[in-house]
CSV table of C-alpha atoms in Angstrom, one decimal:
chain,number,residue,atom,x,y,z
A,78,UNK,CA,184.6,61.5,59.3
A,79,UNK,CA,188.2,62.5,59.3
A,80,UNK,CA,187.9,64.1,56.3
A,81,UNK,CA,184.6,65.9,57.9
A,82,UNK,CA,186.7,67.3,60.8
A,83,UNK,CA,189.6,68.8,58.5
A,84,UNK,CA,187.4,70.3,57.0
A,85,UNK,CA,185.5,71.9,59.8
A,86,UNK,CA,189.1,72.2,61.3
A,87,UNK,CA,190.1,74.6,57.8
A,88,UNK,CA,187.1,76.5,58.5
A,89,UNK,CA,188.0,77.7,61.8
A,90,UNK,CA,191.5,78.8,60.7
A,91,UNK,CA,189.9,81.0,57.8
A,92,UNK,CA,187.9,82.6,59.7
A,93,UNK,CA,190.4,83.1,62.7
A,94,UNK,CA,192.7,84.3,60.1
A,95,UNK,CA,190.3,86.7,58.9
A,96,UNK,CA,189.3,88.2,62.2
A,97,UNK,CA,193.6,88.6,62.8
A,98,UNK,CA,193.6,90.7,59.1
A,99,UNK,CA,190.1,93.0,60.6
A,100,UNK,CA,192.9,94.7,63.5
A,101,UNK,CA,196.6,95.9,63.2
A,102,UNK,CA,198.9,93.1,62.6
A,103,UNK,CA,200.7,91.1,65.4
A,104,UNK,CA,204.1,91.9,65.0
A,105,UNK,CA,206.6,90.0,64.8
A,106,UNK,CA,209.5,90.8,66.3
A,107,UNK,CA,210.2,93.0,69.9
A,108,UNK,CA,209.8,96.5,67.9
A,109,UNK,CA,209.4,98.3,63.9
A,110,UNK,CA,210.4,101.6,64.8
A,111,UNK,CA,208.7,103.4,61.8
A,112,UNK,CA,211.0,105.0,59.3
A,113,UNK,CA,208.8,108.1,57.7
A,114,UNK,CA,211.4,108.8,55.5
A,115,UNK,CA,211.6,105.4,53.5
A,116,UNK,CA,209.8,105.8,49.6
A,117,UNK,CA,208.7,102.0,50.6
A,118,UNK,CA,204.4,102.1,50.8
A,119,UNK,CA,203.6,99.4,52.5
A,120,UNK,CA,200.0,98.7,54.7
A,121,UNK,CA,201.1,101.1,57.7
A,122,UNK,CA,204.8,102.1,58.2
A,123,UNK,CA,208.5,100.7,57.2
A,124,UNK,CA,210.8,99.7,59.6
A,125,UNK,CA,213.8,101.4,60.6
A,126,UNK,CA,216.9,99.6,60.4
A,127,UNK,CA,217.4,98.4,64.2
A,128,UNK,CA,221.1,99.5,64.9
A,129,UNK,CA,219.6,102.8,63.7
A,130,UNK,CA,216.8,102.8,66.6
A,131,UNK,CA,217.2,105.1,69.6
A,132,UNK,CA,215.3,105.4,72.8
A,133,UNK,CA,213.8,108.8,71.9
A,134,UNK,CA,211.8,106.6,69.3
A,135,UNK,CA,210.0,105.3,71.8
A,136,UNK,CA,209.6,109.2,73.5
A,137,UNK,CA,207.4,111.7,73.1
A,138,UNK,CA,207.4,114.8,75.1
A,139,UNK,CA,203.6,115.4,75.1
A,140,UNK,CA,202.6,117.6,77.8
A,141,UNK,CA,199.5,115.8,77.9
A,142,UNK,CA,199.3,117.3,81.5
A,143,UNK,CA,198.9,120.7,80.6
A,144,UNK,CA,195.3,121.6,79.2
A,145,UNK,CA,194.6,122.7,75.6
A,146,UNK,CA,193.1,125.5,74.1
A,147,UNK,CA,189.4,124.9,73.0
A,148,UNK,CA,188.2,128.1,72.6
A,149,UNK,CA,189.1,128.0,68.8
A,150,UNK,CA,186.7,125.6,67.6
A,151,UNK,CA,183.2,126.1,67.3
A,152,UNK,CA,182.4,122.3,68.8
A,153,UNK,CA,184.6,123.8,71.8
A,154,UNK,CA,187.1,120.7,72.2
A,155,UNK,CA,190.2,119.9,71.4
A,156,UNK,CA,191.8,116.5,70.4
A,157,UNK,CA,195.3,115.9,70.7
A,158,UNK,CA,195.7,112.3,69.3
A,159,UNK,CA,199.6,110.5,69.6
A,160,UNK,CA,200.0,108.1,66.9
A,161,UNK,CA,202.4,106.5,64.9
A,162,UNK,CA,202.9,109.6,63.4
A,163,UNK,CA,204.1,111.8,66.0
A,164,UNK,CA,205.1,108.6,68.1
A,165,UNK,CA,207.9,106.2,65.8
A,166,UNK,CA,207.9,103.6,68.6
A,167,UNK,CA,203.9,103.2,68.5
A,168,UNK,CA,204.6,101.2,64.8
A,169,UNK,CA,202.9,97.8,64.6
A,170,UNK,CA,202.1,98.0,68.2
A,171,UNK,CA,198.4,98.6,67.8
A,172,UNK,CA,198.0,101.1,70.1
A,173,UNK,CA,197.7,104.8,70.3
A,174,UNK,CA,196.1,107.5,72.7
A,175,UNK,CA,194.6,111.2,73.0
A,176,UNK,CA,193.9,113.7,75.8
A,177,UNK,CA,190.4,115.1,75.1
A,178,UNK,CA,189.9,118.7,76.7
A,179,UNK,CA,186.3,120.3,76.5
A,180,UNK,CA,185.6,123.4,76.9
A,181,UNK,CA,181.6,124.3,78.8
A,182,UNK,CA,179.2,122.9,76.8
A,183,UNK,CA,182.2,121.8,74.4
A,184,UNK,CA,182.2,118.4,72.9
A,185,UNK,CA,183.5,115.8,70.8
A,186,UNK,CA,181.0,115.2,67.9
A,187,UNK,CA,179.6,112.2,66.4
A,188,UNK,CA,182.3,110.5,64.8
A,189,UNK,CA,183.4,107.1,63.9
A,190,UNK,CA,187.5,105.3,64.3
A,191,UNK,CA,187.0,103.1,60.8
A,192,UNK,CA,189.9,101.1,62.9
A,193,UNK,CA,189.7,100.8,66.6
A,194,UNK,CA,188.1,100.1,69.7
A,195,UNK,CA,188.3,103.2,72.3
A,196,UNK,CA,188.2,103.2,75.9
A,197,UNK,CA,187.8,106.2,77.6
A,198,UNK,CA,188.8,107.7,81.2
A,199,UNK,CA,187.5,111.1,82.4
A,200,UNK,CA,189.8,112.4,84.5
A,201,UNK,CA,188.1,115.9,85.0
A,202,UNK,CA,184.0,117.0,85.1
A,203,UNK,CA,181.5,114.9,83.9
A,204,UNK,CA,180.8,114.0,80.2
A,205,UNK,CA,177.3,112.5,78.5
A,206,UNK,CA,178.3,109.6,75.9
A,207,UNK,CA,176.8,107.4,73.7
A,208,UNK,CA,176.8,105.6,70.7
A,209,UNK,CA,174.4,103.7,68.0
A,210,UNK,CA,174.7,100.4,66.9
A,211,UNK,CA,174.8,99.8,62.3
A,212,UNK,CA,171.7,99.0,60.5
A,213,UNK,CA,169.0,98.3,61.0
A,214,UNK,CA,168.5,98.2,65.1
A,215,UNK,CA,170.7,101.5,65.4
A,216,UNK,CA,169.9,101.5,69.5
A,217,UNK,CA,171.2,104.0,71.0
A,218,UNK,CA,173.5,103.3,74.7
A,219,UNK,CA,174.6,106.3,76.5
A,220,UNK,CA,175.8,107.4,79.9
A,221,UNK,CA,176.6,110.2,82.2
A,222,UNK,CA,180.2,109.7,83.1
A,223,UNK,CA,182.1,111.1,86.0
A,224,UNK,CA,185.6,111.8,87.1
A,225,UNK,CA,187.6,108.1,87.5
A,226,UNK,CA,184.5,106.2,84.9
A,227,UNK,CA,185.6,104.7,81.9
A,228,UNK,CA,183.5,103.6,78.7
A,229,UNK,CA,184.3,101.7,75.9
A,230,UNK,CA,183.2,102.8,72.2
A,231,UNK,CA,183.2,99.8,69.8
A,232,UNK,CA,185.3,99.8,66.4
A,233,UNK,CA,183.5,102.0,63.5
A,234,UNK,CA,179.9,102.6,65.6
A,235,UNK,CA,179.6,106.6,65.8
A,236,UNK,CA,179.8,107.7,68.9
A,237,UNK,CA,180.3,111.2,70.7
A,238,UNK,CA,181.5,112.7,74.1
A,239,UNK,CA,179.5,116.2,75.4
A,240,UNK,CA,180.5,118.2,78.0
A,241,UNK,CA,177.1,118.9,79.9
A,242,UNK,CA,178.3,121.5,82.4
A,243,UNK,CA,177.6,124.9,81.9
A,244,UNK,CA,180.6,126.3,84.0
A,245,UNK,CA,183.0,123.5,84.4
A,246,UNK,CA,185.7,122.6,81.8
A,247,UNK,CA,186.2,118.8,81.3
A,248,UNK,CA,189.3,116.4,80.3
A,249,UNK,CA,189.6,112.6,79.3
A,250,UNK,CA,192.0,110.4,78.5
A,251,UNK,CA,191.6,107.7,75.4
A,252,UNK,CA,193.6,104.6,74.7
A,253,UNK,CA,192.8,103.3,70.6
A,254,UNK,CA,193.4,99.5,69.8
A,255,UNK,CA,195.2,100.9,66.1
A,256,UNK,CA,198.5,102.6,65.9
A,257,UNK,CA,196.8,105.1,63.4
A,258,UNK,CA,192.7,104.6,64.2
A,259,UNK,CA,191.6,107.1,62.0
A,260,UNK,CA,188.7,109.5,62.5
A,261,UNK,CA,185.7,110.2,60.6
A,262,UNK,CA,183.3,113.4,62.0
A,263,UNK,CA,179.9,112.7,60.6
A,264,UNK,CA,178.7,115.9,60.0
A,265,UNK,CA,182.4,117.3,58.3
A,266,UNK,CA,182.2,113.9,55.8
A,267,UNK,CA,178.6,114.4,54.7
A,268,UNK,CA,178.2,118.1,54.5
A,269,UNK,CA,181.8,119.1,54.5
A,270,UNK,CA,183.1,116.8,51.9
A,271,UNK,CA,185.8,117.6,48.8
A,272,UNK,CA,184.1,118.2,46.2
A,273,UNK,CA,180.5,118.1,48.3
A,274,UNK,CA,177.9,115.6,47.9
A,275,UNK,CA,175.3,116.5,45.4
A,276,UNK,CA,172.4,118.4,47.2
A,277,UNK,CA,169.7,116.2,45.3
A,278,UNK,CA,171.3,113.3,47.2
A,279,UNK,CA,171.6,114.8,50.9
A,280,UNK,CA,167.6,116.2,50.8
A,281,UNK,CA,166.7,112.8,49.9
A,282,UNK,CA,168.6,111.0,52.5
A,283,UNK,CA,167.9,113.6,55.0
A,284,UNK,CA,164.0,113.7,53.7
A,285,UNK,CA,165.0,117.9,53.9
A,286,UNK,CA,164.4,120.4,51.6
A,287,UNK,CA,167.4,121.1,49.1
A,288,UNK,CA,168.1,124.7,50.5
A,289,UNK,CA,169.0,123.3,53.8
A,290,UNK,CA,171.0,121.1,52.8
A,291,UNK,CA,173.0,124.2,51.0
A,292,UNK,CA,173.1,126.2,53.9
A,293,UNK,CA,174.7,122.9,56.0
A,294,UNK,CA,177.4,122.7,53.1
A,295,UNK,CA,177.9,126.3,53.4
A,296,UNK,CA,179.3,126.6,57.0
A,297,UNK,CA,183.0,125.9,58.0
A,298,UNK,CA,183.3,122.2,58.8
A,299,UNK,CA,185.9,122.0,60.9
A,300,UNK,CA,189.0,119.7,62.2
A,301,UNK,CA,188.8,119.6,66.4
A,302,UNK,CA,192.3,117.2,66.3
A,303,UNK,CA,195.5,118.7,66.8
């Protein structure tokens, strides 16, 4: 019986252990300022020496209260995204953030964060969101958001934010649970990949003809984060 329950007991601390590993790491001490410059590759970011930390490593001047320019892209929204690269304080923290400013009938397009949960706030307009669940239910949840709502976006589901207002510019606010969450843009990975995907394989998946497919890989896939 003893033996039984150590077992059972070894179980649970694998797989608790493995669910820690699947997010950032807890740290383990009060701060790891990350030090870009170090030639040490380690699984996120160095730190820097701690007599060597200053408070501007914990400072960002942002001007996340200034709106950006989304008349450049053709999605019509721009992404400004602080992590642990522009932010040295943000290492091993397991957070980061982004001010999200569509444009009219702008929006941020289906995409995926391979490493964090997002919440998001709208602090301006009104935004339709959504996203699908994996294989092989793929249900789809979505909402019409309005200034003051928040929604949460699960880790690595695709999910997308669209301005539905044909007049009225919108802005949100996201906090990430990863100090560098990574973004993948659905349609820029598929069709806009280095070097592309072979067409033979995109008709088939997409159940399109092969000169579709061309003209998709043809157009200017590109990057709404700044």
């Amino acid at each position: 019986m003893a033996s039984s329950n150590f077992y059972l007991l070894s179980v649970l601390l694998i797989m608790i252990a493995s669910g820690a590993r699947a997010t950032d790491p807890t740290p383990l001490q009060d701060f790891c300022v990350a030090d870009k410059d170090s030639p040490v590759r380690v699984n996120g970011l160095p730190c820097k020496d701690v007599k060597d930390v200053k408070v501007d490593d914990f400072f960002l001047a942002a001007d996340l209260d200034k709106p950006r320019d989304t008349t450049m892209r053709k999605v019509k929204s721009n992404v400004t995204l602080i992590n642990v690269m522009k932010l040295a304080g943000l290492n091993t923290l397991g957070i980061s953030m982004a001010r999200i400013d569509y444009a009219p009938q702008g929006q941020n397009p289906p995409h995926t964060h391979p490493r964090a949960t997002e919440i998001l706030t709208v602090l301006e307009g009104s935004l339709y969101v959504g996203f699908v669940t994996s294989n092989p239910d793929n249900k789809f949840f979505r909402k019409l958001l309005n200034k003051g709502d928040v929604f949460v976006f699960p880790q690595g589901l695709i999910h997308f934010q669209f301005n539905p207002s044909h007049d009225k510019p919108a802005v949100a606010i996201a906090a990430l649970s990863s100090q560098n969450p990574g973004a993948i843009t659905i349609s820029n990975a598929v069709f806009g990949s280095k070097p592309p995907i072979a067409d033979d394989v995109l008709a088939k998946a997409f159940q399109v003809d092969k000169k579709v497919v061309d003209w998709l890989q043809a157009q200017f896939w590109e990057d709404n984060h700044n």
